[in-house]
Coordinates of C-alpha atoms and ligand atoms in Angstrom, one line a residue:
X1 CA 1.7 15.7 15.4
X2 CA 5.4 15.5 15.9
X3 CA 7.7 13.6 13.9
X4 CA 8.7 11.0 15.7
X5 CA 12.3 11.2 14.9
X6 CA 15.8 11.7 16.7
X7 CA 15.8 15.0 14.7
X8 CA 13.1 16.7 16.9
X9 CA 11.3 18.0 13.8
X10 CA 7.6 19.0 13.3
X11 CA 6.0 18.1 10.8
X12 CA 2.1 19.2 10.1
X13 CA 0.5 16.1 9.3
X14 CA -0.2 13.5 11.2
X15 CA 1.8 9.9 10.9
X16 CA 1.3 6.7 10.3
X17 CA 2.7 3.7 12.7
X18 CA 3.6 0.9 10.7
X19 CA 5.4 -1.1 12.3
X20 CA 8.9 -0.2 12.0
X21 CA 12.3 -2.4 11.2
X22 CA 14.8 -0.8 13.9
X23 CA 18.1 -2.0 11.8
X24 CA 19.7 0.7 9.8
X25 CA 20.7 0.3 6.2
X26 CA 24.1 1.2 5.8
X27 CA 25.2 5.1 5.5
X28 CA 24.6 6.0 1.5
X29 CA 24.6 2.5 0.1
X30 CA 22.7 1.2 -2.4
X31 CA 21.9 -2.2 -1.3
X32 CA 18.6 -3.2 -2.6
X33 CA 19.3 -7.4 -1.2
X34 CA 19.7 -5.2 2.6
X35 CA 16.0 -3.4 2.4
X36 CA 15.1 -5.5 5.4
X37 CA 16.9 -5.1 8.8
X38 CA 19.6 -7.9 10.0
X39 CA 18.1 -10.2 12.4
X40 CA 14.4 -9.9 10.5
X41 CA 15.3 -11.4 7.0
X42 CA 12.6 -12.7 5.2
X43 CA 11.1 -16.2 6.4
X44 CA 12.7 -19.5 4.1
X45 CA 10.1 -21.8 2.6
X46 CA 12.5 -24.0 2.3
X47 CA 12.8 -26.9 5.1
X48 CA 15.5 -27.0 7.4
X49 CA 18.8 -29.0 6.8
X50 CA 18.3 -32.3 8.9
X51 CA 20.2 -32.0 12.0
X52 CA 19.0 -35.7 12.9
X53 CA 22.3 -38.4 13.5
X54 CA 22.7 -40.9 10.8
X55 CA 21.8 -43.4 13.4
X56 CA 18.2 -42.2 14.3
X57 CA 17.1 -41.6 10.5
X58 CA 18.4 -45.9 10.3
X59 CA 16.2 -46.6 13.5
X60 CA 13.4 -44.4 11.5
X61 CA 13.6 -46.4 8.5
X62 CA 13.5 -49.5 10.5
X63 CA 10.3 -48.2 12.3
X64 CA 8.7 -47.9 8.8
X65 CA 9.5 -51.1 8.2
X66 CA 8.2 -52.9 11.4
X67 CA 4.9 -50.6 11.0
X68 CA 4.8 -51.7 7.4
X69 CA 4.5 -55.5 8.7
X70 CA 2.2 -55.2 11.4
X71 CA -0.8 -52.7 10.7
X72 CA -2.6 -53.8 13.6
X73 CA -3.2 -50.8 16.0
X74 CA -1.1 -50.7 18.5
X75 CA -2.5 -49.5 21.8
X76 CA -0.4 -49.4 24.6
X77 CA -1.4 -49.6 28.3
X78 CA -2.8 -46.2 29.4
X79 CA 0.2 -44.2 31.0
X80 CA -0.6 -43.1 34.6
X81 CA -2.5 -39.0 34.5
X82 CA -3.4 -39.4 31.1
X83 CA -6.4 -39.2 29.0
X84 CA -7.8 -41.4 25.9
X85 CA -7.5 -39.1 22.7
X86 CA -11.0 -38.8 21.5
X87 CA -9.6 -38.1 17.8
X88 CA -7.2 -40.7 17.9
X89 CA -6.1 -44.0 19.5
X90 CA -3.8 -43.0 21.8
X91 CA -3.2 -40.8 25.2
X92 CA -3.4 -36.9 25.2
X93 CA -0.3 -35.4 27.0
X94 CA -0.6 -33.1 30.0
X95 CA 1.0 -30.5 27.9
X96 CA -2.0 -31.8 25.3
X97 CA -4.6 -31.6 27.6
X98 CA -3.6 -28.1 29.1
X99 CA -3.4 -26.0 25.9
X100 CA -5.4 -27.8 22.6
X101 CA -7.6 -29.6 24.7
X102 CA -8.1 -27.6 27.7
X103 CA -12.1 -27.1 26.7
X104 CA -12.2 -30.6 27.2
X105 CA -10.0 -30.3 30.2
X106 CA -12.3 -27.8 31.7
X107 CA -15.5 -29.6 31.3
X108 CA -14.3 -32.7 33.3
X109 CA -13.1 -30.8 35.7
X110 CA -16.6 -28.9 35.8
X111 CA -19.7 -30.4 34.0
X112 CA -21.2 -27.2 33.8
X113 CA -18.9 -25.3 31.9
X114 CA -19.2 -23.6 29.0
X115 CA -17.1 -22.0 26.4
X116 CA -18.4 -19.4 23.7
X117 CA -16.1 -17.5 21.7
X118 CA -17.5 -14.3 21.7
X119 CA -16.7 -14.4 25.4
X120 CA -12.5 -14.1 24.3
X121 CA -10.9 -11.1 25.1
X122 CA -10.7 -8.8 21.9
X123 CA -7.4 -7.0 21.6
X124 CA -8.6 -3.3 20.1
X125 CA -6.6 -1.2 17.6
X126 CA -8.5 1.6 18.2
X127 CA -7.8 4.9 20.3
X128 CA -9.4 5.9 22.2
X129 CA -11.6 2.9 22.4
X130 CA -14.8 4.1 24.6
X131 CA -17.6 3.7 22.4
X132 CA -19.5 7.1 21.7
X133 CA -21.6 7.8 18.4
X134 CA -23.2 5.0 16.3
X135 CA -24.2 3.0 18.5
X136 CA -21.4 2.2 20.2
X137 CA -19.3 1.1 16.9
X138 CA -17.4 4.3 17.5
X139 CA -15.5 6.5 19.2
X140 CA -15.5 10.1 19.7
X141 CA -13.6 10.8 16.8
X142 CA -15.9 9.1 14.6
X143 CA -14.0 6.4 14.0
X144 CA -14.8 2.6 14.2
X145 CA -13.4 0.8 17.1
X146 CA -11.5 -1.8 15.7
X147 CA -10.1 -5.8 17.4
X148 CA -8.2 -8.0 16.0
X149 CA -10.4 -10.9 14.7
X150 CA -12.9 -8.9 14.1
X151 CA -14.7 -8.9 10.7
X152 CA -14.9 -6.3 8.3
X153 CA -17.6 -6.5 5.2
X154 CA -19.8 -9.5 6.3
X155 CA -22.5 -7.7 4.5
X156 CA -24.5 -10.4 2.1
X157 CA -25.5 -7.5 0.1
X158 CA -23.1 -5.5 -0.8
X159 CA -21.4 -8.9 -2.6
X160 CA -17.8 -7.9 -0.7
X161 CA -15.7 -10.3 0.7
X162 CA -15.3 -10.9 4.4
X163 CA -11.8 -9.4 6.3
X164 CA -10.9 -10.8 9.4
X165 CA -8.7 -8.0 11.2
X166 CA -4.9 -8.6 11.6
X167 CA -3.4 -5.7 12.8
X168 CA -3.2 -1.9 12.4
X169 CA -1.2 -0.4 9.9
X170 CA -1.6 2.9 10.0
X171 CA -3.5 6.1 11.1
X172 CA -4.3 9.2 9.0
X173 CA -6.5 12.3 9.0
X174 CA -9.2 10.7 6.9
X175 CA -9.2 7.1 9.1
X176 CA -7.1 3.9 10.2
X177 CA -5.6 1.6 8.0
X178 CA -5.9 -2.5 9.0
X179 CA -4.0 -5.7 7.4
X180 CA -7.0 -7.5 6.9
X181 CA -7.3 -11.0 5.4
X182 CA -9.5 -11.9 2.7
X183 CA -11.4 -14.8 3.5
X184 CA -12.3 -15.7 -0.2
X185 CA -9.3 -15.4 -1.5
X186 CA -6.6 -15.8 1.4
X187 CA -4.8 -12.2 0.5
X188 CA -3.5 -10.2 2.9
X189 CA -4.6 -6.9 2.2
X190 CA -4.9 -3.1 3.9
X191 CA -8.0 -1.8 4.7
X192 CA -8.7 1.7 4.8
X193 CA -11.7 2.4 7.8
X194 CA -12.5 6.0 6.9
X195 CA -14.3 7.8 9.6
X196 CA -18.1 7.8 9.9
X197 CA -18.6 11.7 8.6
X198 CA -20.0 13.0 5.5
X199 CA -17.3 15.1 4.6
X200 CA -14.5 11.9 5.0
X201 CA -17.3 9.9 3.1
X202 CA -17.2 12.1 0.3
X203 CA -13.4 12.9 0.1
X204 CA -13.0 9.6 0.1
X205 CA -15.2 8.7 -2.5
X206 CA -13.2 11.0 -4.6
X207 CA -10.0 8.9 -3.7
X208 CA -12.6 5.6 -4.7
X209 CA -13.1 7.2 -8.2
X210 CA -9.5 8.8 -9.3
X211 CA -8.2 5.6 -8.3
X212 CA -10.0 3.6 -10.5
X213 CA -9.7 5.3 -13.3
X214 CA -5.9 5.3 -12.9
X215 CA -5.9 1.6 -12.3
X216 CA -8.5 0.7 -15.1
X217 CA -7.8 2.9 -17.7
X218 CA -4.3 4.7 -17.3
X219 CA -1.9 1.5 -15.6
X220 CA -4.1 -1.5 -16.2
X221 CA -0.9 -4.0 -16.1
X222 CA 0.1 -2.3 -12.9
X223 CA 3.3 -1.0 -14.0
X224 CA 3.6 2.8 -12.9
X225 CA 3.8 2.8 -9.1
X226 CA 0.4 3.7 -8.3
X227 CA -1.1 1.8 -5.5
X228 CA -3.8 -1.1 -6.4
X229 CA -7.1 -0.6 -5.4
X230 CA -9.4 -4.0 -4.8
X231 CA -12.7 -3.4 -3.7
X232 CA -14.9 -1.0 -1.7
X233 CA -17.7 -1.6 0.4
X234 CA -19.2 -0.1 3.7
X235 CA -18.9 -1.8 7.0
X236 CA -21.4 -0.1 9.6
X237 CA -21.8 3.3 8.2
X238 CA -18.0 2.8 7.5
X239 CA -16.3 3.7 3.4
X240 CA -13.8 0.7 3.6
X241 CA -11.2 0.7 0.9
X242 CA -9.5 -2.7 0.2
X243 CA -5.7 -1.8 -0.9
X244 CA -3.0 -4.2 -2.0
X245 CA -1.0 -4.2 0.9
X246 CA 2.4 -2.6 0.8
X247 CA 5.6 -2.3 3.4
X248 CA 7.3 0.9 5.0
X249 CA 7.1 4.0 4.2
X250 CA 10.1 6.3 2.4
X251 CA 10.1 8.3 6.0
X252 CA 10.8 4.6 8.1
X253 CA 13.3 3.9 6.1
X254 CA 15.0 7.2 6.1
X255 CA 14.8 7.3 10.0
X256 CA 16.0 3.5 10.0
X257 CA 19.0 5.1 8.5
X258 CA 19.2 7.1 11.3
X259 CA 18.5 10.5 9.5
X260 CA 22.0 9.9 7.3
X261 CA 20.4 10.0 3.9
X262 CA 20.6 7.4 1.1
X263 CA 22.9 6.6 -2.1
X264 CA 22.7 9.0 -5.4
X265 CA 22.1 5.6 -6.3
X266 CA 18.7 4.8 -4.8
X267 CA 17.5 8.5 -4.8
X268 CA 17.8 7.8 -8.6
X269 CA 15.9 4.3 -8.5
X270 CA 13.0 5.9 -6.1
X271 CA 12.9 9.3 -7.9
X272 CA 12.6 7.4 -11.5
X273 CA 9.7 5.3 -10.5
X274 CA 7.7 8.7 -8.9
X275 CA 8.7 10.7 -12.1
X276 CA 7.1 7.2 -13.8
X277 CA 3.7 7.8 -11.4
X278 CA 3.5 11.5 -12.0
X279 CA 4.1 11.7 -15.6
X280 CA 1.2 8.9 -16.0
X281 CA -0.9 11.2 -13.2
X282 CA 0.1 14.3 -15.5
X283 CA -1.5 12.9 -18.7
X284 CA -4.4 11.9 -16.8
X285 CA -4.6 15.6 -15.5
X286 CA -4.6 14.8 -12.0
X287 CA -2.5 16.0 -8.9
X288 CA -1.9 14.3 -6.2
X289 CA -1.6 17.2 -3.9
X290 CA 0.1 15.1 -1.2
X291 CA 3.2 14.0 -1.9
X292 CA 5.9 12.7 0.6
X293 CA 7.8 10.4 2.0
X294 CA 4.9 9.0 4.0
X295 CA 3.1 8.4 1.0
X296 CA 5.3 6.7 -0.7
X297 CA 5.4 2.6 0.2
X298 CA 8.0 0.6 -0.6
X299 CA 6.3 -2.8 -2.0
X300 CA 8.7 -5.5 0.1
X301 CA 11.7 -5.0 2.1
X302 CA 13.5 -7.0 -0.6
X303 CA 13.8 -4.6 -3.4
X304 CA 13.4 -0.8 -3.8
X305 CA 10.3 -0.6 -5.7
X306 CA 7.8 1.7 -4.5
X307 CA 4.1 2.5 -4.7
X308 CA 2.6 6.3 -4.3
X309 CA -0.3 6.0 -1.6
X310 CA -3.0 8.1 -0.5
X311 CA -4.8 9.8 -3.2
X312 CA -7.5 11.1 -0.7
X313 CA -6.3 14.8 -1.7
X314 CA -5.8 14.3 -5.2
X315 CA -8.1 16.3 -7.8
X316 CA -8.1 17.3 -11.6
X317 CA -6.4 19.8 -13.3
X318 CA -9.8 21.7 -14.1
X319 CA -11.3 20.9 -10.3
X320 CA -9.3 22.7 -8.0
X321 CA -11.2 23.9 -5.5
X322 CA -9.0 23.8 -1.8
X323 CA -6.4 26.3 -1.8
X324 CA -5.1 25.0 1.5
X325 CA -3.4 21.8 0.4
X326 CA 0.4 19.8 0.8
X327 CA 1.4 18.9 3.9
X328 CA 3.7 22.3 4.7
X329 CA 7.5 20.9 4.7
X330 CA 6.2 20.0 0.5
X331 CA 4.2 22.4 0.1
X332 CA 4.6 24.8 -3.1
X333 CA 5.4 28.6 -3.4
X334 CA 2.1 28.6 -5.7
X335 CA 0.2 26.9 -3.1
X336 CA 1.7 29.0 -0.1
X337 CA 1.3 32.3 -2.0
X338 CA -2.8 31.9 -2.5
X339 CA -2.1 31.6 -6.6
X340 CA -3.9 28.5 -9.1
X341 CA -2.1 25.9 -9.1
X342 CA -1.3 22.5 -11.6
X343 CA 0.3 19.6 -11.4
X344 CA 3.5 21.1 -11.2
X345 CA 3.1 21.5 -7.3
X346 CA 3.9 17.6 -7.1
X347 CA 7.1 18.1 -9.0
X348 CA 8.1 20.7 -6.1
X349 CA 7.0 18.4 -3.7
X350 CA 8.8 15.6 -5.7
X351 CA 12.2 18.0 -5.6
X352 CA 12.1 18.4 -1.8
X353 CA 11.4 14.3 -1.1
X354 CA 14.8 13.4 -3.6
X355 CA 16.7 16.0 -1.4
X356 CA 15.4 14.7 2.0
X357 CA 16.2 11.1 0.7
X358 CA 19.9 12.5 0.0
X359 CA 20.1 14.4 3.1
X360 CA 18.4 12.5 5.5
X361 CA 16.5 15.9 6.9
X362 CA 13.8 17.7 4.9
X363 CA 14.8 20.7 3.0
X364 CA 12.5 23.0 4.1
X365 CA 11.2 22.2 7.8
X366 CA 8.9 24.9 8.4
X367 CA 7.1 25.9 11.5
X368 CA 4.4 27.5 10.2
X369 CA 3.2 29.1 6.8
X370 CA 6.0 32.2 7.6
X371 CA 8.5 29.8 8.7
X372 CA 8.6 27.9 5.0
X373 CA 8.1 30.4 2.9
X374 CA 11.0 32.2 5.1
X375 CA 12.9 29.0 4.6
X376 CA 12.7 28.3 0.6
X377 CA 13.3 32.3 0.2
X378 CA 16.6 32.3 2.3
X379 CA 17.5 29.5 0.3
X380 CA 16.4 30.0 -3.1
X381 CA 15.8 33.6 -3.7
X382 CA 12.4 36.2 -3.9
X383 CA 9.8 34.2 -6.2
X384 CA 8.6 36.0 -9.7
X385 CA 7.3 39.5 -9.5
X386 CA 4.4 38.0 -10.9
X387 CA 3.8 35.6 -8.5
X388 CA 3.8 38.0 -5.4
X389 CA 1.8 40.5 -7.3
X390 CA -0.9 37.8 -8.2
X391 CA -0.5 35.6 -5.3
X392 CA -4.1 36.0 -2.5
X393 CA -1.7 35.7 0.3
X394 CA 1.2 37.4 -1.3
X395 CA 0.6 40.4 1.3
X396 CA 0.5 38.1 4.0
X397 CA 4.3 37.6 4.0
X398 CA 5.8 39.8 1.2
X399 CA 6.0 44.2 1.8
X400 CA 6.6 45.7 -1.3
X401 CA 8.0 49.9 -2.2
X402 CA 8.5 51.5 -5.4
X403 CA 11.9 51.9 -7.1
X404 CA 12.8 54.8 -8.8
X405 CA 10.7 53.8 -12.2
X406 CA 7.8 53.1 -10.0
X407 CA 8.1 49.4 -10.0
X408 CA 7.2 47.5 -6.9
X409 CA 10.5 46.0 -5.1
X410 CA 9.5 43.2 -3.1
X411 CA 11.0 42.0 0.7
X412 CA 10.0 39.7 3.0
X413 CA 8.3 40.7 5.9
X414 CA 10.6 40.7 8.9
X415 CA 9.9 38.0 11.7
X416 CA 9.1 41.0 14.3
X417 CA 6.6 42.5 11.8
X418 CA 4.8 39.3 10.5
X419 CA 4.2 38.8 14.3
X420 CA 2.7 41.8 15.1
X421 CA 0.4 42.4 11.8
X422 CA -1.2 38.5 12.7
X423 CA -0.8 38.2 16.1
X424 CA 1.5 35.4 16.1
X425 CA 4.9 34.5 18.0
X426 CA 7.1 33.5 15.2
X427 CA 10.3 31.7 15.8
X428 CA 13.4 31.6 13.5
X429 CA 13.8 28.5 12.6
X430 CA 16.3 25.7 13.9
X431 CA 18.8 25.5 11.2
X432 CA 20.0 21.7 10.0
X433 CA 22.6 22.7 7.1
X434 CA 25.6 24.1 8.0
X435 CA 25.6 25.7 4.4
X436 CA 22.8 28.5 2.8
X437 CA 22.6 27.1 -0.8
X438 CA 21.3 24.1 -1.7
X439 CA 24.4 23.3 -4.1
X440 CA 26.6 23.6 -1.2
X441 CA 24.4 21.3 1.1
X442 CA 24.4 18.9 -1.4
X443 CA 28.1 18.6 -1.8
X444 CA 28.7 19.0 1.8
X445 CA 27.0 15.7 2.4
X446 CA 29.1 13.4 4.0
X447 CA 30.1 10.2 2.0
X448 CA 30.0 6.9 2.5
X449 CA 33.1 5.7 4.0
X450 CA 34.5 8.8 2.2
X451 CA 38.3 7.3 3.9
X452 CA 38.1 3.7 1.7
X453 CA 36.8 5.3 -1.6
X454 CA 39.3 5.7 -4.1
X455 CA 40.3 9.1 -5.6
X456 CA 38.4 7.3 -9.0
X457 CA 35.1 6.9 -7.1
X458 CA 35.4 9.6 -5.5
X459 CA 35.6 11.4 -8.4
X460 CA 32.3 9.8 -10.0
X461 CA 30.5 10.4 -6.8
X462 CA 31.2 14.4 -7.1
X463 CA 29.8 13.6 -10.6
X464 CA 26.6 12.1 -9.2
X465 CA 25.9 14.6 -7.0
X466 CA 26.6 17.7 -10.0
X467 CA 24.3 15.9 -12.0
X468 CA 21.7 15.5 -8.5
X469 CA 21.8 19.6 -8.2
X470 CA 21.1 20.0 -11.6
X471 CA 18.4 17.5 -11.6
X472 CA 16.9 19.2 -8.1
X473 CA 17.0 22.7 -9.8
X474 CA 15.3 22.0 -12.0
X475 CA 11.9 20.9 -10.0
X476 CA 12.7 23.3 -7.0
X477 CA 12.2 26.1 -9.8
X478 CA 9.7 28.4 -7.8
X479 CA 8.6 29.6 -11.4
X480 CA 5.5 26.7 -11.9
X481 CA 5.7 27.3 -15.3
X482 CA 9.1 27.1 -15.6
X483 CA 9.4 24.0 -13.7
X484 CA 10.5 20.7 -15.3
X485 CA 7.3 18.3 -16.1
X486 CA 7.7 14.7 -15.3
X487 CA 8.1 14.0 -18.7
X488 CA 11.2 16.7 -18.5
X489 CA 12.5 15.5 -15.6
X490 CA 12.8 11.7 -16.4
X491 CA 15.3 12.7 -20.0
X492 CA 17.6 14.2 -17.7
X493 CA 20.7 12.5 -16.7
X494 CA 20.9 12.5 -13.2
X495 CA 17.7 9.9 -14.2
X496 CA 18.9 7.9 -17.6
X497 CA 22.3 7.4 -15.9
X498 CA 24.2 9.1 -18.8
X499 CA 27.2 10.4 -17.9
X500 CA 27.3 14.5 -16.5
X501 CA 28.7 16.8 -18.9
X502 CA 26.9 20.0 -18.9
X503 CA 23.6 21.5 -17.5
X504 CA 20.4 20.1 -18.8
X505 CA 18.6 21.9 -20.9
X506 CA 14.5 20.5 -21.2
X507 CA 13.6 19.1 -24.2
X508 CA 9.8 20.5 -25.1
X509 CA 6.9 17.8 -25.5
X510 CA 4.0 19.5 -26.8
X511 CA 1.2 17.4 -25.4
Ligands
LIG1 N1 -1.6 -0.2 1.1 C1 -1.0 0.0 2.3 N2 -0.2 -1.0 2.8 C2 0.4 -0.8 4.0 N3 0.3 0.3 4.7 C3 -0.6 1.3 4.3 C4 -1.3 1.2 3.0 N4 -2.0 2.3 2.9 C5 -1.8 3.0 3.9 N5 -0.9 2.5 4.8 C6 -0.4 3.0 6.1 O1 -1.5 3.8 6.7 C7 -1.0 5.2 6.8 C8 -2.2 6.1 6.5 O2 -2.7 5.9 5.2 P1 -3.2 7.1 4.2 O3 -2.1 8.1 4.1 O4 -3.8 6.5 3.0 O5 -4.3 7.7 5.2 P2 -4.8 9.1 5.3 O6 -5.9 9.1 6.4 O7 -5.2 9.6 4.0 O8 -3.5 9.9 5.8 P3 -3.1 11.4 5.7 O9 -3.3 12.0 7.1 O10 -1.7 11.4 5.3 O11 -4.0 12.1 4.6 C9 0.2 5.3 5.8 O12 1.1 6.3 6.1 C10 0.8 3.9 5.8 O13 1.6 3.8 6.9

C-alpha cells in the first residue's frame, strides 16, 4: 500500500490510520511541551475563570439566600407549549422536549410508538462491510465487521471484561485495531481484532506468548518501552488482544513535520529508549523482526516517550523459521541475502529509523528486493565476501568472476540483466539525497533556522551530527557480526551525551 505521504514513496507494508494531528512540530526542534499540534492542546480539568459580572454572582448569593428561607416548592404557572417534567417539578423546554426527551415527545404525538435501541443506526469501522464468512460477522477478508457501540468480549466464560467500541485505530496485515472501553474498569484501551484464520490465530498467539513473557518476567515495572499487554480473549471466533492504548506513530509525526526530519536532540531521546527495548529483547533472545517507525507509538502527545508495538513477527534467537521477514525499506542485508539471521537485523533496522527520524525520508526506499539491496550497496559498499558466498539468494542479485588468484570478485548484477534473468521491469530508483554517502547526507541536512544560530551552536550542532554518523555506522555495519549490540550502542556518545572527541570504539560485554 502506498505511503500516504507528500513524498510519493512506497512502502511494502501496509499502514495504519490513526488519526492524525495535521500541525507540524517545528523544523529540527526539540520541543517535547509542542508533541501535540497548536489548536488541539490537551483538554484542562481545571474549571474555567468566571466570566460572570460582580453583579450577577451578588444577585446569585441573594437567590441562595431567599431559597434558603422559603423551602417550599415553588411551582410556577405552566408556561404556554410546555410540558410537566416527569423527573422534576417543573416545565420541560421545547429544546428539552425535542432532544433528551423526544421518546417521550414521540409517544404523545403517537401512542403507538415504540423505540428499541437495537433499531439505531450503527456507524461501522469496517471495510468492506458486506458480511461474507461466519455467519455474517465478517467480511471477505476474514475480518470482523466492526460499529461503534458495539461490544467486544461479552463472553461469561471466558471471565474477560466487556469493550464497548470507540473508534478505529488502526489496520494491519494480521487485523484492525479498536479504542475500546473497558467496562469494569473504565480504561480506554486498544483492541487488536485479528482476522478469523488459523494462520493469524496462530501468529498471533505467538505475539500473545513473547509478550507476556517480556512483560512478566523481563519489564515487570514497565520501564523499557515495550508495549503493555492486558488481557486476551476471543470474541466470535475472533483472537482479541487488549493493549494499553498509545498515541501516534514515529511515521505521523515525521510526516506532521512535513518530511523535514527531527532534532539530534530527539533522535537521541527516541533512539535511547529503542536501544533500552532491544537490549532487554536481546537478553531475552528475541527479535522483533519488524521494526519501524510505524511500530513505534509515542505514549501521549505531551512528552517523547515511546512504546515498541507489534510483536506479531517477533521470534527467538533459536526459532527462526521465515526467511522472508522486515518490512523492505528496514530490511537487513542478512535477511535480503537468504543468510541466518540474529537479533542484530533490528539494530539495522534501528540504524535506518534514527536516520529517517534525522532526514525526514527513509534511507533506503526500495522498490523491490533489487531496488534495496541496489540502494544500501551504492551507498555503503559490496557486503562481506562471506556473506554473498553463503547468502541463498546471494545469486539472485550478485554475478561473481575470478581474479587472477582464483578468488571470486563480486558485482552487482546490472538493472538490464536482473530484469531479464527474473522476468521483471526494474526501475532505477527515484533518488532523495542530493549526496551518495551517508556522512555527506547527514551533514548536508538543513538546519534549523541555520541564519539565527550562532557561530557557537553552530559549531556544537556539527558536533552532534559527527557523533550521529559515527553512532549510525556503527548499526548500518552490513557485517551482522560486526554490528554494534544494543548494549554497544547505548555506551556510545552520540547516546550518553558525552562530548565528541574521537570515533567510538565498542567496548565487549561477554554475555
Ligand atoms: N496500543 C495501541 N495504541 C494505539 N494504536 C495502536 C496500538 N496498537 C496498534 N495501534 C495502531 O494499529 C496499527 C496496526 O497495529 P499492529 O502493527 O499491531 O497491527 P498488525 O496487523 O500487526 O500490522 P502490520 O501490518 O504492521 O504487521 C498501528 O500501526 C497503530 O497505528
Amino acid at each position: 500500500m502506498a505511503r500516504a505521504s507528500s513524498s510519493g514513496l512506497q512502502h511494502p507494508s501496509i499502514r495504519g490510520s490513526t488519526s492524525t494531528p495535521n500541525t507540524p512540530l517545528s523544523h529540527r526542534a526539540y520541543q517535547p511541551q509542542s508533541l501535540y499540534p497548536a489548536g488541539q492542546q490537551p483538554v484542562s480539568f481545571y474549571p474555567p475563570p468566571s466570566v460572570e459580572p460582580p453583579q450577577s454572582r451578588r444577585q446569585d448569593g441573594l437567590r441562595r439566600v431567599r431559597d434558603q428561607r422559603d423551602l417550599r416548592p415553588r411551582i410556577s404557572p405552566q408556561p404556554a407549549g410546555r410540558r410537566a417534567d416527569p423527573n422534576g417539578t417543573g416545565f420541560l423546554s421545547p429544546t428539552k422536549s425535542l432532544t433528551t426527551h423526544i421518546v417521550t415527545t414521540y409517544s404523545i404525538c403517537n401512542p403507538s410508538f415504540r423505540y428499541e435501541t437495537t433499531h439505531n443506526p450503527r456507524r461501522v469501522l469496517t471495510k468492506p462491510s458486506k458480511p461474507v464468512h461466519n455467519d455474517g460477522f465478517d467480511n471477505e477478508d476474514y475480518d470482523y465487521i466492526l460499529y461503534v457501540n458495539d461490544w467486544l468480549g461479552q463472553d461469561e466464560a471466558q471471565r474477560c471484561s466487556k469493550y464497548l467500541i470507540l473508534d478505529i485505530l488502526g489496520q494491519g496485515t494480521f487485523g484492525q485495531v479498536v479504542k475500546c472501553q473497558n467496562m469494569k474498569t473504565h480504561e480506554i484501551v486498544a483492541v487488536k481484532v485479528v482476522k478469523n484464520k488459523p494462520a493469524y490465530f496462530n501468529q498471533s498467539m505467538m505475539e500473545v506468548q513473547i509478550l507476556r513473557m517480556l512483560n512478566e518476567e523481563c519489564d515487570p515495572n514497565d520501564e523499557h518501552h515495550i508495549l503493555r499487554l492486558r488481557e486476551t480473549f476471543i470474541h466470535k471466533s475472533h483472537l482479541c488482544l487488549v493493549f494499553e492504548l498509545l498515541s501516534s506513530n514515529l511515521y505521523e509525526l515525521i510526516k506532521q513535520n512535513q518530511f523535514g526530519g527531527l532534532s539530534t536532540q530527539l533522535v537521541k531521546v527516541f533512539t535511547a529508549q529503542l536501544l533500552d527495548a532491544l537490549t532487554v529483547l536481546k537478553e531475552a533472545q528475541l527479535i522483533h523482526c519488524d521494526l519501524k517507525p510505524e511500530n513505534i507509538l509515542l505514549k501521549s502527545l505531551q512528552s517523547p516517550t515511546i512504546k515498541v508495538i507489534d510483536f506479531g513477527s517477533a521470534c527467538h534467537e533459536r526459532q527462526t523459521v521465515y526467511t522472508y521477514i522486515q518490512s523492505r525499506f528496514y530490511r537487513s542485508p542478512e535477511v535480503l541475502l537468504g543468510l541466518s539471521y540474529t537479533s542484530a537485523i533490528d539494530m539495522w533496522s534501528l540504524g535506518c529509523i534514527a536516520v529517517e527520524l534525522f532526514l525526514g525520508l527513509p534511507l533506503f526506499p526500495g522498490t523491490s528486493e533489487y531496488n534495496q539491496i541496489t540502494r544500501i550497496v551504492e551507498m555503503l559498499g559490496l557486503p562481506p565476501t562471506f556473506m554473498l558466498e553463503k547468502g541463498k539468494q546471494a545469486n539472485n542479485f550478485f554475478a561473481w568472476h575470478p581474479d587472477e588468484y582464483g578468488q571470486r570478485q563480486y558485482r552487482l548484477k546490472s538493472l538490464e540483466q536482473y530484469s531479464r534473468e527474473h522476468g521483471t521491469n526494474e526501475q532505477p530508483g527515484k533518488k532523495y539525497f542530493s549526496h551518495t554517502t551517508l556522512p555527506d547526507i547527514i551533514r548536508a541536512a538543513p538546519m534549523q533556522k541555520s541564519s539565527s544560530k550562532s557561530p557557537a551552536e553552530m559549531e556544537k550542532e556539527t558536533l552532534h551530527r559527527t557523533s550521529f554518523i559515527d553512532f549510525v555506522s556503527g548499526l548500518l555495519n552490513l557485517n551482522p557480526f560486526e554490528r554494534w549490540t544494543p548494549q554497544q550502542a547505548r555506551m556510545h556518545p552520540f547516546i550518553t551525551g558525552e562530548k565528541w572527541t574521537k570515533p567510538y570504539v565498542v567496548r565487549h560485554f561477554y554475555l
